[in-house]
Coordinates of C-alpha atoms in Angstrom, one line a residue:
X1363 CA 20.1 6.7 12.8
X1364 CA 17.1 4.3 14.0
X1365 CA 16.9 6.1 17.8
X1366 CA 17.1 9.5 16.2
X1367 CA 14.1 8.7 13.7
X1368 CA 11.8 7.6 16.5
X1369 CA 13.1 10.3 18.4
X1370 CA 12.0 13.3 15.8
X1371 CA 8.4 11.4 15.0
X1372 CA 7.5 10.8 18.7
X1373 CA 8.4 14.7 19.5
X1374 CA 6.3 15.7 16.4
X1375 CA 3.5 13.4 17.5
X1376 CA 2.9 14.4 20.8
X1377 CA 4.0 18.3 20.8
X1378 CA 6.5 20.0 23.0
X1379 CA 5.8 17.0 25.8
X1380 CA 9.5 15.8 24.3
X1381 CA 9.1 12.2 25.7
X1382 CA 6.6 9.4 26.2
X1383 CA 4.5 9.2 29.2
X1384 CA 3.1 6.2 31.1
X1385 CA -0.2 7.0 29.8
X1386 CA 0.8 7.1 26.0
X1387 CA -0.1 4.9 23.2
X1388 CA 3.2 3.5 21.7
X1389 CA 2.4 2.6 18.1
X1390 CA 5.3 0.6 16.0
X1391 CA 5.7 1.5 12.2
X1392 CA 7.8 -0.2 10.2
X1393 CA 8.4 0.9 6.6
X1394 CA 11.2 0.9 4.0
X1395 CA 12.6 4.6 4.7
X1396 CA 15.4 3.6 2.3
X1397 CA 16.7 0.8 -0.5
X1398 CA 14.6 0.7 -3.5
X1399 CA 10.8 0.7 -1.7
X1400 CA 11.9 4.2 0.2
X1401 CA 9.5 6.0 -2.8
X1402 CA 6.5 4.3 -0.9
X1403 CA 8.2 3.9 2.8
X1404 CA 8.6 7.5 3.4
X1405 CA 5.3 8.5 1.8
X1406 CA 3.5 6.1 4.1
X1407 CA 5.4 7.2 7.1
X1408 CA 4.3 10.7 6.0
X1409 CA 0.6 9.5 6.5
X1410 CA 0.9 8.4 9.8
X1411 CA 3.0 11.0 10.7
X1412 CA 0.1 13.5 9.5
X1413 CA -2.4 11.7 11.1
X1414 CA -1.3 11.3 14.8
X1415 CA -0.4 14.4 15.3
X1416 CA -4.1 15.7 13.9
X1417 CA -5.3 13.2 16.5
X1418 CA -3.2 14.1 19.2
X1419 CA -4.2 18.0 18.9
X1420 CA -7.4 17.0 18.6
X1421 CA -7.3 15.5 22.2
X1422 CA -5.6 11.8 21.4
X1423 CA -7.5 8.9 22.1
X1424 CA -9.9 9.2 24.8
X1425 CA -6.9 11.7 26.3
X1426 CA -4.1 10.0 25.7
X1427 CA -1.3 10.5 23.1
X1428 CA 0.0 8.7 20.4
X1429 CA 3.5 8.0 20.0
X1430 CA 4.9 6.5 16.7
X1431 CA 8.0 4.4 17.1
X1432 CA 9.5 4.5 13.5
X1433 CA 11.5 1.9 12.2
X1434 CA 13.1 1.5 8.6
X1435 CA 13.3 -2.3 7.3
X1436 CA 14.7 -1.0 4.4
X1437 CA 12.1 -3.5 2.1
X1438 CA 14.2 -6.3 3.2
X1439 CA 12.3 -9.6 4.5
X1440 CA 15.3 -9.9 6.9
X1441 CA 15.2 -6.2 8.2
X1442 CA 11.2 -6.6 8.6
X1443 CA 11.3 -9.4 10.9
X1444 CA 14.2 -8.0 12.9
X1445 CA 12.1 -4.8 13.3
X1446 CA 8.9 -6.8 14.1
X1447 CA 10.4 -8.1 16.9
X1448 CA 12.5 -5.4 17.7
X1449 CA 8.6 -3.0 18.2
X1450 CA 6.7 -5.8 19.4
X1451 CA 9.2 -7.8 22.3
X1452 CA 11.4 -4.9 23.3
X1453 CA 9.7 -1.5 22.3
X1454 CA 6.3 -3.4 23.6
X1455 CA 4.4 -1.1 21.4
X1456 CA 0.2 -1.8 21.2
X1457 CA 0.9 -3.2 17.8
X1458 CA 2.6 -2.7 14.3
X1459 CA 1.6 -0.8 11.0
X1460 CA 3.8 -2.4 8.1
X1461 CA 5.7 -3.0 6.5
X1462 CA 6.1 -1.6 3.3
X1463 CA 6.3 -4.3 1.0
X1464 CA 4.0 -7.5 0.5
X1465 CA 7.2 -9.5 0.8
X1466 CA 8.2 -8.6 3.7
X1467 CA 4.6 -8.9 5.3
X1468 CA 4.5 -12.4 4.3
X1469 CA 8.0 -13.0 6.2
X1470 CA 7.5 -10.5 8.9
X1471 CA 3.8 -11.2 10.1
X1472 CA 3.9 -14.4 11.4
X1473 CA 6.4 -12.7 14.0
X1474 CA 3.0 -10.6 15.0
X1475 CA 0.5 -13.3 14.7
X1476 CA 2.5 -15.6 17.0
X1477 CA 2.7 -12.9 19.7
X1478 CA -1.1 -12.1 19.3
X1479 CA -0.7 -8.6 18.0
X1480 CA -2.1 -7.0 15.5
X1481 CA 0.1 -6.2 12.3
X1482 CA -1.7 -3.7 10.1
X1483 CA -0.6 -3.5 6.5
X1484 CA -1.1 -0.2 4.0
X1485 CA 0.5 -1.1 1.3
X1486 CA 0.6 -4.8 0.9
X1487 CA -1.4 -6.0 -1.7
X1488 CA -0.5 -9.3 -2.8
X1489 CA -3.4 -12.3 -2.3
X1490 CA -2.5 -14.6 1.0
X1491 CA -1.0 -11.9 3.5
X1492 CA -4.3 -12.0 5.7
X1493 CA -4.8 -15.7 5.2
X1494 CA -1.4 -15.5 8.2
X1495 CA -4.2 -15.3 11.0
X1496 CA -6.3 -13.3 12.8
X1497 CA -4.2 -10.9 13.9
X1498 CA -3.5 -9.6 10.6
X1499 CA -5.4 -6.7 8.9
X1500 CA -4.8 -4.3 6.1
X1501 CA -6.6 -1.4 4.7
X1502 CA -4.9 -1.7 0.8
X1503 CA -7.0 -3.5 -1.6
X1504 CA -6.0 -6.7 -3.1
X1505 CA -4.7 -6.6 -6.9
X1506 CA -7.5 -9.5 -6.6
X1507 CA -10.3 -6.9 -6.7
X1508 CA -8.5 -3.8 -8.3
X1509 CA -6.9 -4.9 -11.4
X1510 CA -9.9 -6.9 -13.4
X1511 CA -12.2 -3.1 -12.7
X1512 CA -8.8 -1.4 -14.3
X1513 CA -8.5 -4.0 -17.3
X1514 CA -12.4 -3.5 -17.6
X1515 CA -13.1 0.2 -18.0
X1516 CA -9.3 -0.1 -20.1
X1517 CA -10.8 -2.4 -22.9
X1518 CA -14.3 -0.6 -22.9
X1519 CA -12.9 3.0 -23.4
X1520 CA -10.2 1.8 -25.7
X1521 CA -11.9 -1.1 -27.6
X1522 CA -8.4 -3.4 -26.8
X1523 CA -8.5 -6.9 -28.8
X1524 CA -5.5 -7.9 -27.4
X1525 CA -2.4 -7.3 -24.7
X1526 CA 1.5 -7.9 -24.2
X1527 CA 2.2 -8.8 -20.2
X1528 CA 5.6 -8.2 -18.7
X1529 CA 5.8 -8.4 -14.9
X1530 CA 8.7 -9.3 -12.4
X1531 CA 9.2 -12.8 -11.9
X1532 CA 11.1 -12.3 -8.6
X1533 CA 8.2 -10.9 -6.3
X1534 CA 5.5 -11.7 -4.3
X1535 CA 3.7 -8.7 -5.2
X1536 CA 4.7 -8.8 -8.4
X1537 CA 4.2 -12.5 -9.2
X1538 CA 0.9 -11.9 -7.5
X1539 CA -0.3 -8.9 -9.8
X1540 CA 0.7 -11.6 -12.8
X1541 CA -1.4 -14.2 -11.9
X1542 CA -4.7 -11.8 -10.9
X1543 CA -4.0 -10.1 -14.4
X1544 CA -4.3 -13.2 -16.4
X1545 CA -7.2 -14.5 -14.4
X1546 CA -8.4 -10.9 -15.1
X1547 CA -7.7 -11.3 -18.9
X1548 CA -8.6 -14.7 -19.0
X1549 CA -12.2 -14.1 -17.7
X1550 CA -12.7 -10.7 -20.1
X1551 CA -11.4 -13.0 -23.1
X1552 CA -9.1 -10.8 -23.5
X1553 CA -6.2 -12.7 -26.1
X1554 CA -2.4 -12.0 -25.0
X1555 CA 0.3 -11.8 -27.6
X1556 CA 3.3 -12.9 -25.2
X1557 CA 4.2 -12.7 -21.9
X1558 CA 8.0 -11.7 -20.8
X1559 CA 9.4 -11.4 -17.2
X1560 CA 12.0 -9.6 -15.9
X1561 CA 13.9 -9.1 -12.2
X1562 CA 14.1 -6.7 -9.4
X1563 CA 17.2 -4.4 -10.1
X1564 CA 17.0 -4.9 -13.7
X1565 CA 17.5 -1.6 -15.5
X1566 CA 17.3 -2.6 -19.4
X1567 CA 14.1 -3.9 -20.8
X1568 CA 14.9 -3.6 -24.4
X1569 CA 14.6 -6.8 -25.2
X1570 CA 12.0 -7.8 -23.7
X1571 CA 9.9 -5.0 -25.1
X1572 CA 11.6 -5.2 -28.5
X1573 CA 9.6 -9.0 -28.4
X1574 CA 6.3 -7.2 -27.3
X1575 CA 6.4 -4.5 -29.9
X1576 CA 7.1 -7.3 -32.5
X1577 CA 3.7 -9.0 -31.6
X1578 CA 1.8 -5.7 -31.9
X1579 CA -0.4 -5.4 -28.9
X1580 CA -3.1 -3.0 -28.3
X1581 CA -1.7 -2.5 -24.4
X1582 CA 0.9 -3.5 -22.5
X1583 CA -0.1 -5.4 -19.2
X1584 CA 2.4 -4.2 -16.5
X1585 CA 2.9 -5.8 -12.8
X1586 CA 6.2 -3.8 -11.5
X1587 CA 7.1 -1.5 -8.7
X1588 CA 7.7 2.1 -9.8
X1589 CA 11.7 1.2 -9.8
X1590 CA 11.0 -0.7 -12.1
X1591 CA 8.1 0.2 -14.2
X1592 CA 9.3 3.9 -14.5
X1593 CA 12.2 2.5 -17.4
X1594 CA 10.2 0.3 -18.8
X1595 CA 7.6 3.3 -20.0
X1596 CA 10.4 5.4 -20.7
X1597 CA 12.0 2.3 -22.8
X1598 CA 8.7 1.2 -24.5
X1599 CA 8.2 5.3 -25.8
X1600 CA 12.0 5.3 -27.2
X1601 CA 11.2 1.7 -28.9
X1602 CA 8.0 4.1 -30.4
X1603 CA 5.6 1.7 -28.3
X1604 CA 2.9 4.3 -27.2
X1605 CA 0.2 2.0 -26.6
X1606 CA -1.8 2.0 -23.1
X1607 CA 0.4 0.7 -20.3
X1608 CA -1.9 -0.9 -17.5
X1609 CA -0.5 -1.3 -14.1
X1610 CA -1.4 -2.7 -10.8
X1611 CA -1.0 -1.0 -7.3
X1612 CA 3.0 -0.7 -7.6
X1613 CA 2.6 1.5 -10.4
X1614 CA 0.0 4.2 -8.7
X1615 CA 2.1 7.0 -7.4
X1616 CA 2.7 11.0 -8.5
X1617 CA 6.4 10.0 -8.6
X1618 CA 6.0 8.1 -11.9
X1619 CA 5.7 11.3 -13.4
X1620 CA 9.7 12.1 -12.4
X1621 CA 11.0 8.7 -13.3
X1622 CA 9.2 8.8 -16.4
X1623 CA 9.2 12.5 -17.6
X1624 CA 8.3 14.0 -20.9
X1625 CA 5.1 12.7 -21.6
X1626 CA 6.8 9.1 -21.1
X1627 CA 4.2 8.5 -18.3
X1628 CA 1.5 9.4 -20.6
X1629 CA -1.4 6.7 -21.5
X1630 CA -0.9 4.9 -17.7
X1631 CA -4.0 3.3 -16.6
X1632 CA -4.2 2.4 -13.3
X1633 CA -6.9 1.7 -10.5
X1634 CA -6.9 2.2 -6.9
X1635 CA -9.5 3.4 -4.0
X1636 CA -8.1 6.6 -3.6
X1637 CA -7.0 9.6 -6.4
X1638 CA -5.7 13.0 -6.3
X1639 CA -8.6 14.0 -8.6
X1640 CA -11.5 12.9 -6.0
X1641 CA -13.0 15.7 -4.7
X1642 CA -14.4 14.6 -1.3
X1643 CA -14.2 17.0 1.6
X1644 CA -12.2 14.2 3.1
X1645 CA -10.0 13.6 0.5
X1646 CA -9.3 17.5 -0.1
X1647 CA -8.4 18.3 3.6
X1648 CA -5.7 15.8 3.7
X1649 CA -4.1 16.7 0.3
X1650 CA -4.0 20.3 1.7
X1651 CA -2.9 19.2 5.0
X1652 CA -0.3 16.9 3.2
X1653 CA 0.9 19.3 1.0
X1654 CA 1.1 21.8 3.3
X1655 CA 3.1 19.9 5.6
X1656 CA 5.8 17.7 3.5
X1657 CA 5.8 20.2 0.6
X1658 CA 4.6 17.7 -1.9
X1659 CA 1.2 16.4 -3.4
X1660 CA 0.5 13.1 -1.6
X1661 CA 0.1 9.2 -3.0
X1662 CA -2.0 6.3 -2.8
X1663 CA 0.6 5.3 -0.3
X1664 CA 0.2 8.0 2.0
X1665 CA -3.4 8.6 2.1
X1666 CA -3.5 4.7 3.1
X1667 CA -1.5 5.3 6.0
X1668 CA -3.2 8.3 7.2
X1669 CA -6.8 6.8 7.1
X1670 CA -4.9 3.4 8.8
X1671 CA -4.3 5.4 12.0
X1672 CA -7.9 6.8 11.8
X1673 CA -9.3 3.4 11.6
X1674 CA -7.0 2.5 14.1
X1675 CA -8.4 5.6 16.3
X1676 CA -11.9 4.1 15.6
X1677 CA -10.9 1.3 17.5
X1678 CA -8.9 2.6 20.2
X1679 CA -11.8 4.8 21.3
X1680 CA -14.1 2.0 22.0
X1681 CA -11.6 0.0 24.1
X1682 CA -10.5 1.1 28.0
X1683 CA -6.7 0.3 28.2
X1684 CA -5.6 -1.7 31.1
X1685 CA -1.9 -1.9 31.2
X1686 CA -1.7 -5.2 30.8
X1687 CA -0.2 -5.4 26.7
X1688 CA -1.1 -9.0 26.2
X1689 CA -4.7 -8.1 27.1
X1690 CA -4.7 -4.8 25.3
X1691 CA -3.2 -6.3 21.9
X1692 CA -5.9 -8.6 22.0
X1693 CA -8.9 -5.6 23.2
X1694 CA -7.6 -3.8 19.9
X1695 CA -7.7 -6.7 17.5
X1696 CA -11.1 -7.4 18.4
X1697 CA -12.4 -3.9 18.2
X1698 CA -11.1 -3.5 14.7
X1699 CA -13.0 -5.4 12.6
X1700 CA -16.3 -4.0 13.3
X1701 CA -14.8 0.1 12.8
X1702 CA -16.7 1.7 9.3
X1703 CA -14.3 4.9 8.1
X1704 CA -14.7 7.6 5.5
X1705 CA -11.6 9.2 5.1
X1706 CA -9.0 10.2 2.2
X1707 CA -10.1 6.8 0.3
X1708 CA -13.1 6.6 0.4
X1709 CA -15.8 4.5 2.3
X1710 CA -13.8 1.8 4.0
X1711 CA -15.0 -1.3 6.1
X1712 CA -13.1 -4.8 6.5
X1713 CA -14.0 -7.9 5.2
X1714 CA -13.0 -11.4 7.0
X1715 CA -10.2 -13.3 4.7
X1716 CA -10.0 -16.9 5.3
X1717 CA -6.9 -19.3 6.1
X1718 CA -4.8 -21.2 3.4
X1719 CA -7.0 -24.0 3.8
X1720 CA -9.9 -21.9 2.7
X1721 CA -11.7 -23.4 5.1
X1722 CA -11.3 -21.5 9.0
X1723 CA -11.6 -17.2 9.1
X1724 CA -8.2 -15.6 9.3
X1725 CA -7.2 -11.9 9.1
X1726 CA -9.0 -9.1 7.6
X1727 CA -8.7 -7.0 4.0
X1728 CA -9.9 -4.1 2.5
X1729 CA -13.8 -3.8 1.1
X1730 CA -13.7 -0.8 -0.6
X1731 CA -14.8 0.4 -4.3
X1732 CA -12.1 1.0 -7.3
X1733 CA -11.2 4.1 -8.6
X1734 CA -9.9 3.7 -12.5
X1735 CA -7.5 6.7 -13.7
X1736 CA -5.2 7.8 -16.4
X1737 CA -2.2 9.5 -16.5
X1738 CA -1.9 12.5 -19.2
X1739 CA 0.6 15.4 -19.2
X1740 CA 1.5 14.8 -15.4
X1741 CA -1.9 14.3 -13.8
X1742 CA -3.9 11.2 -12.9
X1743 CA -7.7 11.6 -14.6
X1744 CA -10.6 9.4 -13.6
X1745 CA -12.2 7.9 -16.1
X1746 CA -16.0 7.9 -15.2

């Protein structure tokens, strides 16, 4: 299944050429294309997939064509470091986008820091995956800076006094988005009523929010993945909770509105660089490209990916490729800090994260600025 997914993406990055040449630009990806994180995987792989082959028609980089070698790691730390080193020691590829998941990242990049090359993350969002090392970077902003700008313009449009959190207790990213929301909440005084947990897989959250409705909370602070966080809106309306629900970056994506249908998405605050509703000429030529393409409006998740391989593009362009991988993994990784973008997101430029001693310069994260929205009869608005 693997050899024939690389197989279809390499022939539709590079045209009717049908297989790489010496003088193509093998590029690993490795996202969850199935399990439970497949909602994000394949949107992500969408992006790229989008992107190279605008790149490639548009001449490649500096003539030469990029070839995505697709792998799925199925949102499995396991699977992620068996793909890493699959790409990076066997395919040889320039360097690795993924994967999907911030758990994974944290158990997969090392793999790419150790062999010096550069492992770019879209999607991974939870705080120490750039503190790995320097050959780390990622273009998807840190709950760290998103989610006190969503709690913010929350409170001061709805006046909140107070919040319920419920968040999953068995995830980085999830864990993560907990502890930057009560830091959040602790520095906006904001009081919370209780706080309940709850686990990946679970599919009942009665309980727990028949504890929250019983404190009566203004909102209900959520940090889930949409698997997740999609029954737990549809639970909270059928318990009559129809308070605010404000989630972190698991919970931005157009396919809440199918797993929580009806008007069960409704009142869904979220924030994130990039929105359907932004009207940019950059933004609106990929969601017409996108949907014109896959059929289907795009996500945060997918417009992440596609400016990724434009930054990535940035960087390629200013570097002559030698043929000698060791030298060229390391020619990329220092090009790529300096490259500025406007794309789908927004204004983009990297920011130097530091080590886990806090002390010595590591990888590199997103500096971009936060978009707030909320959801309302199945659209994202932004709330100005």
């Amino acid at each position: 299944m693997r050899s024939m997914t690389k197989l279809a993406l390499a022939l539709a990055a590079f045209g009717a050429m049908g297989a790489a040449q010496a003088a193509d630009i093998k590029l690993g990806v490795a996202e969850a294309l199935s399990g439970g994180a497949a909602q994000y995987g394949i949107s992500i792989r969408n992006g790229f997939q989008l992107a190279a082959e605008e790149l490639n028609a548009a001449g490649g980089i500096n003539g030469d064509k990029l070839v995505l070698l697709v792998e799925d790691e199925q949102g499995k730390k396991e699977e992620a470091i068996n793909v890493f080193k699959k790409l990076i020691f066997q395919d040889k590829v320039l360097m690795v986008f993924g994967p999907t998941l911030s758990n994974s990242a944290q158990a997969a990049d090392p793999i790419a820091q150790a062999a010096k090359t550069v492992a770019f993350g879209t999607s991974n969002t939870a705080d120490g995956i750039t503190s790995i090392g320097n050959y780390i970077f990622r273009n998807s902003v840190t709950e760290a800076d998103m989610l006190p700008a969503t709690i913010g313009t929350a409170r001061s449009k709805m006046g909140l006094k107070n919040v319920a959190v419920l968040y999953g207790n068995d995830d980085m990213f999830t864990k993560s988005g907990y502890d930057n929301f009560k830091k959040a909440l602790e520095d906006l005084k904001v009081p919370v009523t209780t706080t309940e947990t709850f686990a990946k897989g679970d599919v009942d959250f009665k309980a727990q929010l028949t504890k929250i409705k019983g404190t009566n909370p203004d909102a209900i602070v959520l940090s889930a993945l949409l698997a997740e966080g999609g029954p737990i809106m549809v639970q909270a309306r059928q318990l009559g909770m129809n308070i605010p629900v404000i989630g972190g970056n698991g919970m931005n994506s157009v396919k809440i509105f199918d797993l929580a249908p009806g008007g069960a998405s409704n009142n869904l605050w979220v924030g994130s660089p990039w929105s359907i509703e932004n009207k940019t000429a950059e933004n609106t030529k990929f969601i017409d490209s996108y949907t014109k393409k896959y059929g289907a409006a795009p996500d945060q998740f997918s417009a992440q990916a596609y400016d990724a391989m434009y930054v990535v593009s940035q960087a390629l362009k200013k570097i002559k490729l030698s043929g000698d991988l060791a030298k060229d993994r390391t020619a990329l990784r220092d090009a790529l800090p300096d490259v500025k973008w406007t794309g789908a997101t927004g204004a983009f430029q990297f920011r130097q994260a530091m080590d886990r001693t806090g002390k010595n310069p590591a990888g590199y994260d997103a500096q971009q600025a936060p978009i707030v929205m909320v959801t309302k009869d199945g659209k994202y608005a932004i709330e100005k």
